[in-house]
Amino acid sequence: MRYLSRRLAHGLLVLAGVSVLSFLFIALAPGDFLNEMKLDPRISPAMVGALRERYGLDQPLPLKYAHWLQSVVRGDLGFSFAYNSSVASLLWPRARNTLLLTVPATCAAWLIAVPLGAWCASQRGRWADRVCAAMTTALLVVPELLLALGLLWLAVRTGYFPVGGMKSATFATLSSSEKARDLALHMVLPASALILLNLPVLVRHVRSSLVDVLASPFIQGARARGVPPGRLLFRDALRAASNPLISLLGLSIAALLSTSLVVEALMSWPGLGPLLLEAIAARDLHLVIGAVMCSTLLLLTGNLVADALLYLTDPRLRVERQ
Amino acid sequence: MSGASRRARAWLVLLGLVYASILFAGFIAPYSPDEQNRSAPFTAPTRLHFVEANGRVHLRPFVYRLVNRPGTFDEYDEDRTRPLPVRFFVRGAPYSIAGVRGDRHLFGVEEPAKIFLFGSDQFGRDVFSRLLFGAKISLVAGVLAAALALGLGLALGSLAGFYGGWTDDAVMRIAELFLALPWLYLLFAVRSMLPLHIDPARAFLLLVTVIGVVGWARPARLIRGMVLSAKHRDHVLAARAFGATDLYLLRRHVLPQTAGVVLTQLALLVPRYILAEVTLSFFGLGVTEPVPSWGNMLAAVQRYEVLTSYWWMFLPGIALGPVFLLYYALADAFQQELAHQSS
């Protein structure tokens, strides 16, 4: 457990560091939401000044940061001018939607990648492996923007899936089973974009780490003793290769969140991505910081989950530190 | 010369051709990127003919003038009365290549016909010309940003690795913060701190700086590791014992050992940063109209009718594929060459 608590403490430190970093960036930024407001002739300069004072925008940076920390403790993460509400109340539903999209997409991508990569590794050098390698390379060079746009085009052309958004207009009137179906239908497009975008890297890693393990003496020995190939591959080899793969899970979450930003924005999935873009367009810096911190939090949580999995699967981690 | 380095050279030559065509964009493109033809929005790629309607065969390809079908917005008929041959080295819109002015274009057709090899956009601008001029922004931004990121990474990474101690701690902890953020979120956040509406030339420089500065951490960590192992080699220790200064050691013995890794990283980072520019411009946070970038050209596809009806508007996105493939193949060849050398 000491291992996990140390990882947790490290994560919290990183989170604190990221918040300081983003405040430093803000200090360098010219202008804020109220600057844009000043240009509006209907709002008097005195009013803008009063707002500036009320929300502490005229204070020096350390004080601003202290105010922000206070708001974190209160749990509202500051005030969004553009939406006229607390940042936290805007963030949570969006973060939930992002999770709703990325968690199933990650699970599906791994469920496809592990057997596919293992199969490629066992077929190493044969035509199946080559076809697989060619396909992952092809997927790797497709930029995420193009893939998402291509899927949208496909959806519009075929009409099988709803294009964009998360719910139908009639969502509120549906029964709960219909609601689930509606949501799932809306998820197909963005989720398959995410899966296709993350698949090539995963398949390649699974394949290469299994190729190493399959060449090792203990596998050769097991094969010589007549262990059936399927059991050899999925029970013995995969277990030995699991360590770097679980580390990859932690790393792949960063890539997943980045691609998710683009996919969400393009398919108007109401997640963190579109919120960040709207916040940038409105120069709502508190909201920008909130969205960035939220994405960091998701990433660190993902890493922590990977660490916990590593702790469970790798007995060396449990023994070493006692 | 090994197979890998031969392949690396082949990919480099191909990439050189791509960038040469960007340099000579003004000459190769038949039109200027902002020349509008309001009467010809969304024309499909112009068809090149060899055989006339009356059966006469031409050796030189020719085109017909397109006439808007009355009552429609984007449907055109060919005016079959007069074939207009494609000519080479024709006079057209003035341009300048590296300060040299000219008005000769590689190819073109007689007015009033137009030759739109890749069709035209909503203002009747030539997509082929815009693609070439857009590459000037997108592909070059990627290279410059990667160079900046690697330069910063090289400086900070070698500083951390070579001096160790608290310098190392400080640099690596900050790098960790940069790596803890999903990088597109970081990129957008940093972009959000800067003014929204700026002219295209400044936007280009700004994008290059933002992308480069955001990307320093990964190369820095890699280079630090290499420097750390290099500085304990016997020949480096010997040189130090003979009184070599730190700067001399870094320049002469330590940094040359990182060259292979730096080149591989460069080949991997450029496509990533090209995509970063395209993504930012796509969302209206980068280079803006009327200056073409592959990102703001692709943004037109967000409109429903463009998405469904005009496939050639996808070309700026599709063109990224071959470019990425070249860079990845180059990185692969570099990597194999490195493995070959170390074995």
XYZ file of C-alpha atoms in Angstrom:
665
model
C 0.000 0.000 0.000
C 2.911 2.326 0.572
C 3.594 2.138 -3.137
C 0.094 3.297 -3.995
C -0.017 6.081 -1.443
C 3.287 7.361 -2.775
C 1.842 7.398 -6.304
C -1.222 9.238 -4.994
C 0.895 11.866 -3.262
C 2.913 12.294 -6.425
C -0.264 12.782 -8.427
C -1.512 15.463 -6.046
C 1.827 17.269 -6.257
C 1.654 17.234 -10.043
C -1.885 18.601 -9.900
C -0.757 21.454 -7.650
C 2.169 22.122 -9.979
C -0.093 22.241 -13.021
C -2.350 24.779 -11.308
C 0.624 27.032 -10.508
C 1.843 26.657 -14.073
C -1.517 27.639 -15.549
C -1.711 30.684 -13.305
C 1.746 31.730 -14.452
C 0.570 31.461 -18.050
C -2.431 33.618 -17.192
C -0.159 36.237 -15.744
C 1.492 36.452 -19.152
C -1.834 36.669 -20.957
C -2.911 40.063 -22.254
C -6.526 40.834 -21.363
C -9.379 38.836 -19.910
C -13.123 38.535 -20.218
C -13.725 41.998 -18.779
C -11.357 43.545 -21.332
C -13.697 42.384 -24.068
C -16.614 43.701 -22.026
C -15.015 47.137 -21.862
C -15.394 47.422 -25.634
C -19.172 47.158 -25.264
C -20.537 50.743 -25.230
C -23.604 49.714 -23.245
C -21.539 48.874 -20.179
C -20.084 51.753 -18.201
C -16.376 51.752 -17.212
C -17.426 52.052 -13.551
C -19.404 48.841 -13.854
C -16.425 47.000 -15.344
C -14.231 48.406 -12.556
C -16.681 47.201 -9.926
C -16.791 43.732 -11.464
C -13.018 43.685 -11.632
C -12.828 44.464 -7.938
C -15.563 42.060 -6.967
C -13.916 39.095 -8.676
C -10.421 40.091 -7.617
C -9.063 40.597 -11.132
C -7.088 43.686 -10.088
C -5.112 41.821 -7.457
C -1.514 40.653 -7.810
C -0.931 37.096 -8.994
C -0.171 35.364 -5.651
C -3.394 36.744 -4.189
C -5.370 35.627 -7.249
C -3.897 32.181 -6.824
C -4.805 32.175 -3.127
C -8.380 33.143 -4.046
C -8.516 30.366 -6.563
C -7.237 27.850 -3.985
C -9.980 29.021 -1.632
C -12.543 28.409 -4.344
C -11.108 24.931 -4.873
C -11.587 24.222 -1.175
C -15.151 25.554 -1.410
C -15.566 23.257 -4.408
C -16.702 25.770 -7.046
C -13.352 26.310 -8.841
C -13.945 30.004 -9.437
C -16.561 31.919 -11.394
C -17.252 31.749 -15.106
C -18.131 35.157 -16.559
C -19.282 33.764 -19.865
C -21.788 31.365 -18.314
C -22.518 33.372 -15.198
C -22.185 30.378 -12.891
C -19.530 28.533 -10.918
C -16.922 26.690 -12.971
C -17.431 23.409 -11.114
C -21.139 23.241 -11.952
C -20.197 23.585 -15.648
C -17.343 21.106 -15.490
C -18.865 18.074 -13.794
C -21.574 17.216 -16.348
C -19.041 17.754 -19.145
C -16.402 15.602 -17.443
C -19.033 12.911 -16.910
C -19.858 12.957 -20.626
C -16.192 12.715 -21.542
C -15.842 9.720 -19.230
C -18.987 8.191 -20.680
C -17.329 8.315 -24.078
C -13.689 7.537 -23.295
C -14.048 4.708 -20.776
C -16.089 2.385 -23.039
C -13.895 3.389 -25.999
C -10.718 2.500 -24.082
C -12.149 -0.820 -22.927
C -13.257 -1.700 -26.447
C -9.918 -0.663 -27.941
C -8.021 -2.885 -25.478
C -10.422 -5.782 -25.969
C -9.712 -5.631 -29.685
C -6.011 -4.814 -29.440
C -4.907 -7.565 -27.058
C -6.167 -10.597 -29.012
C -5.249 -8.981 -32.334
C -1.727 -8.080 -31.181
C -1.254 -11.514 -29.597
C -2.397 -13.227 -32.767
C -0.006 -11.077 -34.859
C 2.844 -11.924 -32.503
C 2.130 -15.641 -32.806
C 1.980 -15.318 -36.604
C 5.149 -13.262 -36.665
C 6.568 -12.810 -40.162
C 3.714 -14.600 -41.892
C 1.208 -12.923 -44.164
C -1.372 -12.310 -41.431
C 1.189 -10.367 -39.432
C 2.167 -8.352 -42.484
C -1.404 -7.484 -43.374
C -1.960 -6.416 -39.783
C 1.202 -4.282 -39.804
C 0.174 -2.630 -43.067
C -3.271 -1.863 -41.666
C -1.972 -0.369 -38.437
C 0.458 1.786 -40.415
C -2.377 2.954 -42.644
C -4.492 3.854 -39.607
C -1.536 5.551 -37.969
C -1.069 8.066 -40.789
C -4.739 9.079 -40.915
C -5.011 12.362 -39.008
C -7.736 12.385 -36.350
C -9.518 15.329 -37.961
C -9.856 13.470 -41.246
C -10.978 10.225 -39.624
C -13.673 11.998 -37.620
C -14.844 13.942 -40.676
C -14.827 10.747 -42.746
C -16.988 8.960 -40.184
C -19.370 11.913 -40.140
C -19.573 11.756 -43.917
C -20.306 8.034 -43.734
C -23.022 8.582 -41.141
C -24.668 11.310 -43.205
C -24.489 9.209 -46.358
C -25.891 6.027 -44.836
C -28.191 7.584 -42.254
C -27.718 4.604 -39.910
C -26.400 6.668 -37.016
C -27.341 10.057 -35.633
C -24.821 12.723 -36.585
C -23.440 14.625 -33.639
C -24.807 15.409 -30.221
C -25.475 13.023 -27.382
C -29.259 12.805 -27.214
C -32.168 13.024 -29.605
C -34.486 16.011 -29.325
C -37.174 13.720 -27.952
C -34.874 12.282 -25.263
C -36.907 13.527 -22.300
C -40.045 11.754 -23.492
C -38.419 8.313 -23.901
C -38.642 5.403 -21.477
C -35.435 4.435 -19.708
C -34.609 1.518 -22.015
C -35.184 3.705 -25.052
C -32.991 6.356 -23.452
C -30.140 3.886 -23.126
C -30.586 2.829 -26.745
C -30.655 6.442 -27.925
C -27.484 7.229 -26.007
C -25.744 4.122 -27.346
C -26.682 5.024 -30.928
C -25.268 8.516 -30.472
C -22.115 7.035 -28.993
C -21.334 4.728 -31.915
C -19.769 7.386 -34.110
C -17.458 9.179 -31.648
C -16.555 5.947 -29.870
C -15.582 4.188 -33.075
C -13.481 7.219 -34.042
C -11.659 6.978 -30.702
C -11.192 3.216 -31.023
C -9.818 3.453 -34.561
C -7.478 6.275 -33.569
C -6.033 4.478 -30.558
C -5.990 0.963 -31.956
C -2.814 1.069 -34.096
C -0.508 2.123 -31.259
C -2.004 -0.447 -28.885
C -1.823 -3.330 -31.360
C 1.793 -2.534 -32.157
C 2.778 -2.432 -28.502
C 0.961 -5.646 -27.631
C 2.580 -7.355 -30.586
C 6.110 -6.170 -29.874
C 6.029 -6.976 -26.162
C 4.600 -10.433 -26.860
C 7.175 -11.104 -29.566
C 9.888 -10.554 -26.964
C 8.216 -12.855 -24.457
C 7.482 -15.586 -27.005
C 11.189 -15.794 -27.823
C 12.158 -16.311 -24.176
C 13.391 -19.734 -22.936
C 10.483 -20.470 -20.585
C 8.005 -20.288 -23.440
C 10.223 -22.468 -25.614
C 10.380 -24.922 -22.750
C 6.620 -24.899 -22.253
C 6.100 -25.387 -25.967
C 8.518 -28.325 -25.932
C 6.561 -29.891 -23.062
C 3.454 -29.710 -25.209
C 1.437 -26.857 -23.658
C -1.343 -26.054 -26.167
C -0.558 -22.894 -28.195
C -3.699 -20.979 -27.205
C -3.064 -21.469 -23.510
C 0.604 -20.694 -24.001
C -0.182 -17.426 -25.736
C -3.016 -16.064 -23.643
C -2.193 -17.467 -20.222
C 1.577 -17.722 -19.952
C 2.956 -15.247 -22.469
C 0.366 -12.536 -21.967
C 0.850 -12.644 -18.211
C 4.586 -12.254 -18.566
C 4.096 -9.377 -21.013
C 1.466 -7.624 -18.919
C 3.839 -5.310 -17.075
C 4.797 -3.003 -20.000
C 1.229 -3.223 -21.309
C -0.263 -1.887 -18.100
C 2.270 0.942 -18.109
C 1.098 1.627 -21.653
C -2.482 1.859 -20.410
C -1.451 4.799 -18.227
C 0.378 6.471 -21.098
C -2.338 5.848 -23.669
C -4.875 7.764 -21.604
C -3.098 11.029 -22.388
C -3.354 10.329 -26.113
C -6.950 9.242 -25.681
C -7.968 12.495 -23.990
C -6.245 14.552 -26.690
C -7.963 12.720 -29.540
C -11.189 12.853 -27.581
C -10.953 16.659 -27.550
C -10.977 16.770 -31.348
C -13.596 14.060 -31.786
C -15.937 15.613 -29.205
C -15.630 19.037 -30.792
C -16.273 17.723 -34.297
C -19.177 15.465 -33.390
C -20.564 17.985 -30.900
C -20.421 15.498 -28.033
C -20.965 17.734 -24.976
C -17.714 16.785 -23.218
C -14.754 18.739 -21.894
C -13.332 19.396 -25.374
C -16.082 21.638 -26.729
C -16.304 23.365 -23.343
C -12.602 24.240 -23.544
C -13.018 25.608 -27.070
C -16.019 27.708 -26.020
C -14.122 28.988 -22.997
C -11.200 30.001 -25.213
C -13.478 31.809 -27.654
C -15.071 33.726 -24.747
C -11.679 34.395 -23.093
C -13.074 32.903 -19.911
C -9.763 32.066 -18.275
C -11.136 30.521 -15.088
C -13.093 28.072 -17.172
C -10.005 27.313 -19.285
C -8.028 26.537 -16.152
C -10.899 24.462 -14.839
C -11.116 22.396 -18.033
C -7.354 21.898 -18.151
C -7.211 20.885 -14.488
C -10.127 18.546 -15.024
C -8.395 16.840 -17.950
C -5.225 16.538 -15.850
C -7.271 15.011 -13.059
C -8.757 12.450 -15.458
C -5.302 11.636 -16.759
C -3.789 11.262 -13.290
C -6.697 9.092 -12.171
C -6.109 6.902 -15.191
C -2.442 6.626 -14.307
C -3.352 5.755 -10.740
C -5.648 2.988 -11.949
C -2.778 1.673 -14.074
C -0.482 1.806 -11.038
C -3.006 -0.100 -8.961
C -3.332 -2.743 -11.667
C 0.439 -3.002 -11.835
C 0.549 -3.451 -8.083
C -2.003 -6.256 -8.312
C -0.355 -8.099 -11.189
C 3.317 -7.642 -10.419
C 4.297 -9.367 -7.169
C 7.750 -7.732 -7.314
C 6.196 -4.345 -6.512
C 4.515 -5.768 -3.434
C 7.597 -7.512 -2.091
C 10.369 -5.065 -2.868
C 9.491 -2.303 -0.470
C 8.837 -4.299 2.669
C 26.179 1.953 -46.656
C 23.471 -0.108 -44.986
C 19.985 -0.706 -46.359
C 18.467 1.496 -43.687
C 20.584 4.516 -44.508
C 19.914 4.024 -48.225
C 16.206 4.039 -47.462
C 16.552 7.074 -45.225
C 18.200 8.874 -48.133
C 15.361 7.909 -50.500
C 12.713 9.244 -48.082
C 14.732 12.420 -47.592
C 14.840 12.997 -51.352
C 11.065 12.553 -51.592
C 10.484 14.937 -48.683
C 12.884 17.355 -50.365
C 10.691 17.245 -53.481
C 7.593 18.003 -51.397
C 9.248 21.009 -49.773
C 10.703 22.184 -53.105
C 7.189 22.244 -54.553
C 6.195 24.412 -51.582
C 9.048 26.783 -52.271
C 8.000 27.073 -55.911
C 4.290 27.200 -55.043
C 3.851 30.500 -56.887
C 5.221 28.991 -60.082
C 3.496 25.598 -59.914
C 0.090 26.930 -58.867
C -1.868 28.245 -61.856
C -3.642 30.937 -59.809
C -3.030 33.096 -56.788
C -4.504 31.560 -53.594
C -6.940 34.417 -52.971
C -8.213 34.879 -56.530
C -11.991 34.505 -56.346
C -14.424 33.483 -59.085
C -17.765 34.286 -57.584
C -19.571 32.777 -60.580
C -17.897 29.382 -60.086
C -18.325 28.176 -56.497
C -17.760 24.464 -55.788
C -16.878 23.374 -59.282
C -15.710 19.757 -59.412
C -12.113 19.068 -60.501
C -11.808 20.237 -64.100
C -11.894 17.405 -66.634
C -9.006 17.173 -69.057
C -10.103 16.045 -72.508
C -8.227 14.604 -75.453
C -11.165 13.944 -77.771
C -13.615 16.616 -78.919
C -17.355 16.030 -79.192
C -17.047 15.811 -82.997
C -14.424 13.075 -82.662
C -11.301 15.144 -83.328
C -8.361 13.842 -81.304
C -5.890 16.284 -79.748
C -2.432 15.309 -78.517
C -2.409 18.254 -76.154
C -5.043 17.998 -73.389
C -7.731 20.646 -73.439
C -10.568 21.864 -71.205
C -13.974 23.383 -71.823
C -15.308 26.535 -70.258
C -17.800 25.810 -67.487
C -21.144 27.585 -67.540
C -23.406 27.723 -64.528
C -26.626 25.833 -65.224
C -29.441 28.407 -64.890
C -31.353 28.168 -61.645
C -28.701 26.133 -59.803
C -25.936 27.128 -57.416
C -23.264 24.512 -58.013
C -24.131 22.680 -61.227
C -22.185 23.382 -64.365
C -22.270 22.462 -68.029
C -19.314 22.344 -70.369
C -19.389 24.843 -73.208
C -18.479 22.365 -75.959
C -18.162 24.925 -78.772
C -14.522 25.765 -78.215
C -11.730 23.550 -76.834
C -9.159 25.512 -74.810
C -5.789 23.748 -74.754
C -3.662 23.460 -71.620
C -0.507 25.533 -72.130
C 2.766 25.519 -70.260
C 4.753 28.500 -68.959
C 1.829 30.882 -69.353
C 1.619 34.400 -67.964
C -0.679 34.892 -64.992
C -0.921 36.369 -61.512
C 2.372 37.851 -60.270
C 4.210 36.054 -57.441
C 7.587 36.137 -55.775
C 9.833 33.205 -54.887
C 12.549 34.072 -52.362
C 12.407 37.687 -53.489
C 12.496 36.942 -57.226
C 9.365 38.258 -58.918
C 7.664 36.450 -61.774
C 4.367 35.963 -63.530
C 5.030 32.749 -65.480
C 3.131 29.695 -64.278
C 3.928 26.046 -64.946
C 0.591 25.492 -66.655
C -2.690 27.224 -67.341
C -5.507 27.610 -69.819
C -6.788 30.509 -71.862
C -9.378 32.756 -70.237
C -12.343 32.646 -69.809
C -11.901 28.933 -69.021
C -10.343 27.957 -65.717
C -8.317 24.916 -64.826
C -9.165 23.736 -61.311
C -7.249 20.463 -60.960
C -8.716 19.833 -57.493
C -11.944 21.784 -57.921
C -12.866 25.122 -56.393
C -14.147 26.217 -52.988
C -17.103 28.320 -51.879
C -15.629 31.519 -53.361
C -14.504 29.818 -56.556
C -10.871 29.792 -55.454
C -8.620 27.101 -56.927
C -8.179 24.322 -54.340
C -4.986 23.054 -56.006
C -3.310 26.479 -55.731
C -4.535 26.935 -52.185
C -3.255 23.478 -51.253
C 0.236 24.443 -52.437
C 0.187 27.819 -50.680
C -1.415 26.256 -47.591
C 1.441 23.766 -47.397
C 3.727 26.795 -47.060
C 2.022 27.439 -43.724
C 1.174 23.960 -42.456
C 4.198 21.888 -43.460
C 6.711 24.607 -42.654
C 5.095 25.356 -39.275
C 5.569 21.695 -38.341
C 9.267 21.757 -39.175
C 9.940 25.045 -37.391
C 7.992 24.033 -34.284
C 9.774 20.667 -34.128
C 13.116 22.431 -34.476
C 12.178 24.803 -31.658
C 10.960 22.007 -29.378
C 14.093 19.964 -30.038
C 16.342 23.002 -29.573
C 14.759 23.748 -26.203
C 14.807 20.066 -25.286
C 18.448 19.762 -26.291
C 19.472 22.815 -24.258
C 17.496 21.986 -21.120
C 18.004 18.235 -21.336
C 21.763 18.463 -21.686
C 21.870 21.061 -18.915
C 19.981 18.712 -16.612
C 21.901 15.607 -17.581
C 25.335 17.181 -17.594
C 25.222 19.180 -14.381
C 22.897 16.956 -12.393
C 22.027 17.956 -8.819
C 19.379 20.596 -8.306
C 19.463 21.780 -11.940
C 18.504 18.283 -12.964
C 15.768 18.087 -10.330
C 14.256 21.436 -11.252
C 14.236 20.853 -15.013
C 12.868 17.340 -14.751
C 10.117 18.261 -12.295
C 8.917 21.015 -14.641
C 9.094 18.596 -17.557
C 6.922 16.220 -15.569
C 4.257 18.917 -15.219
C 4.223 19.486 -18.978
C 3.949 15.744 -19.557
C 1.153 15.336 -17.007
C -1.242 17.321 -19.195
C -3.003 15.806 -22.201
C -1.017 17.643 -24.805
C -3.833 19.047 -26.953
C -5.469 20.464 -23.824
C -2.137 22.055 -22.934
C -1.715 23.393 -26.449
C -5.201 24.914 -26.508
C -4.777 26.317 -23.014
C -1.522 28.048 -23.891
C -3.094 29.330 -27.106
C -6.032 30.674 -25.091
C -3.718 32.924 -23.112
C -2.782 34.812 -26.275
C -4.855 37.305 -28.245
C -7.588 35.724 -30.352
C -7.672 37.908 -33.433
C -4.302 38.541 -34.995
C -3.061 38.901 -38.538
C -1.961 35.708 -40.310
C 1.787 36.421 -40.358
C 1.882 36.975 -36.599
C -0.450 34.045 -36.051
C 1.997 31.811 -37.900
C 4.928 32.839 -35.696
C 2.754 32.589 -32.610
C 1.642 29.067 -33.496
C 5.192 27.918 -34.139
C 6.294 29.338 -30.793
C 3.368 27.911 -28.833
C 3.657 24.436 -30.353
C 7.430 24.402 -29.923
C 7.377 25.637 -26.333
C 4.646 23.198 -25.332
C 6.594 20.280 -26.794
C 10.001 20.682 -25.144
C 9.533 18.209 -22.287
C 9.615 14.858 -24.088
C 12.820 15.465 -26.079
C 14.397 17.027 -22.985
C 13.797 13.862 -20.987
C 15.192 11.660 -23.743
C 18.288 13.777 -24.226
C 18.919 14.041 -20.504
C 19.065 10.259 -20.292
C 21.529 10.037 -23.156
C 23.742 12.807 -21.798
C 23.702 11.172 -18.384
C 25.056 7.915 -19.767
C 27.447 9.633 -22.169
C 29.182 11.758 -19.552
C 30.414 8.712 -17.631
C 32.094 7.122 -20.665
C 35.841 6.618 -20.325
C 36.845 8.953 -23.135
C 34.769 11.765 -21.678
C 36.258 11.244 -18.224
C 39.728 11.180 -19.792
C 39.098 14.417 -21.667
C 37.912 16.011 -18.437
C 41.076 14.826 -16.676
C 43.105 16.551 -19.384
C 41.389 19.786 -18.440
C 38.638 20.085 -21.059
C 36.004 22.687 -20.212
C 32.327 21.782 -19.786
C 31.378 23.513 -23.012
C 34.075 21.653 -24.941
C 33.009 18.309 -23.470
C 29.363 18.920 -24.336
C 30.097 20.095 -27.845
C 32.841 17.632 -28.749
C 31.998 14.431 -26.876
C 28.534 14.381 -25.384
C 26.109 16.019 -27.798
C 27.363 14.234 -30.947
C 26.273 10.979 -29.323
C 22.697 12.212 -29.184
C 22.603 13.120 -32.911
C 20.892 9.925 -34.027
C 18.172 10.168 -31.408
C 17.634 13.854 -32.167
C 17.172 13.143 -35.884
C 14.718 10.321 -35.163
C 12.788 12.564 -32.788
C 12.696 15.313 -35.406
C 11.171 12.935 -37.956
C 8.555 11.843 -35.406
C 7.732 15.311 -34.085
C 7.269 17.121 -37.407
C 4.099 15.256 -38.458
C 2.710 15.657 -34.940
C 3.268 19.399 -35.064
C 1.960 19.725 -38.602
C -1.229 18.184 -37.260
C -1.151 20.572 -34.290
C -1.102 23.584 -36.614
C -3.836 22.068 -38.776
C -5.979 21.365 -35.707
C -5.571 24.863 -34.261
C -6.297 26.527 -37.599
C -9.241 24.175 -38.126
C -10.832 25.431 -34.916
C -10.157 29.050 -35.872
C -7.351 29.550 -33.346
C -4.494 29.659 -35.827
C -3.854 31.107 -39.258
C -7.080 32.620 -40.550
C -8.635 33.398 -43.921
C -7.856 34.576 -46.522
C -4.376 33.090 -46.072
C -4.749 29.361 -46.743
C -3.583 26.732 -44.278
C -4.577 23.086 -44.572
C -6.417 23.523 -41.296
C -8.601 26.491 -42.238
C -9.233 24.953 -45.679
C -10.461 21.750 -44.068
C -12.699 23.785 -41.755
C -15.087 24.334 -44.678
C -16.025 20.642 -44.431
C -17.735 21.361 -41.106
C -20.643 22.814 -43.099
C -23.266 20.179 -43.780
C -23.631 20.739 -47.514
C -19.866 20.742 -48.035
C -19.482 17.532 -46.021
C -22.070 15.709 -48.090
C -21.611 17.106 -51.579
C -18.072 18.221 -52.373
C -15.527 15.450 -51.840
C -12.590 17.509 -53.089
C -12.883 19.775 -50.063
C -11.452 16.848 -48.030
C -8.188 17.023 -50.001
C -6.240 19.169 -47.483
C -6.878 16.454 -44.900
C -6.161 13.600 -47.274
C -2.896 15.218 -48.354
C -1.654 14.917 -44.768
C -1.579 11.116 -45.111
C 1.285 10.800 -47.640
C 3.278 13.501 -45.849
C 2.935 11.663 -42.524
C 3.829 8.382 -44.194
C 7.064 9.885 -45.524
C 8.036 11.208 -42.099
C 7.194 7.962 -40.291
C 9.126 5.944 -42.861
C 12.070 8.312 -42.405
C 11.924 7.938 -38.609
C 11.770 4.170 -39.041
C 14.841 4.177 -41.276
C 16.734 6.411 -38.817
C 15.813 4.079 -35.970
C 17.007 0.996 -37.835
C 20.216 2.758 -38.773
C 20.752 3.605 -35.089
C 20.171 -0.016 -34.053
C 22.484 -1.130 -36.845
C 25.258 1.195 -35.641
C 24.986 0.248 -31.994
C 25.037 -3.503 -32.667
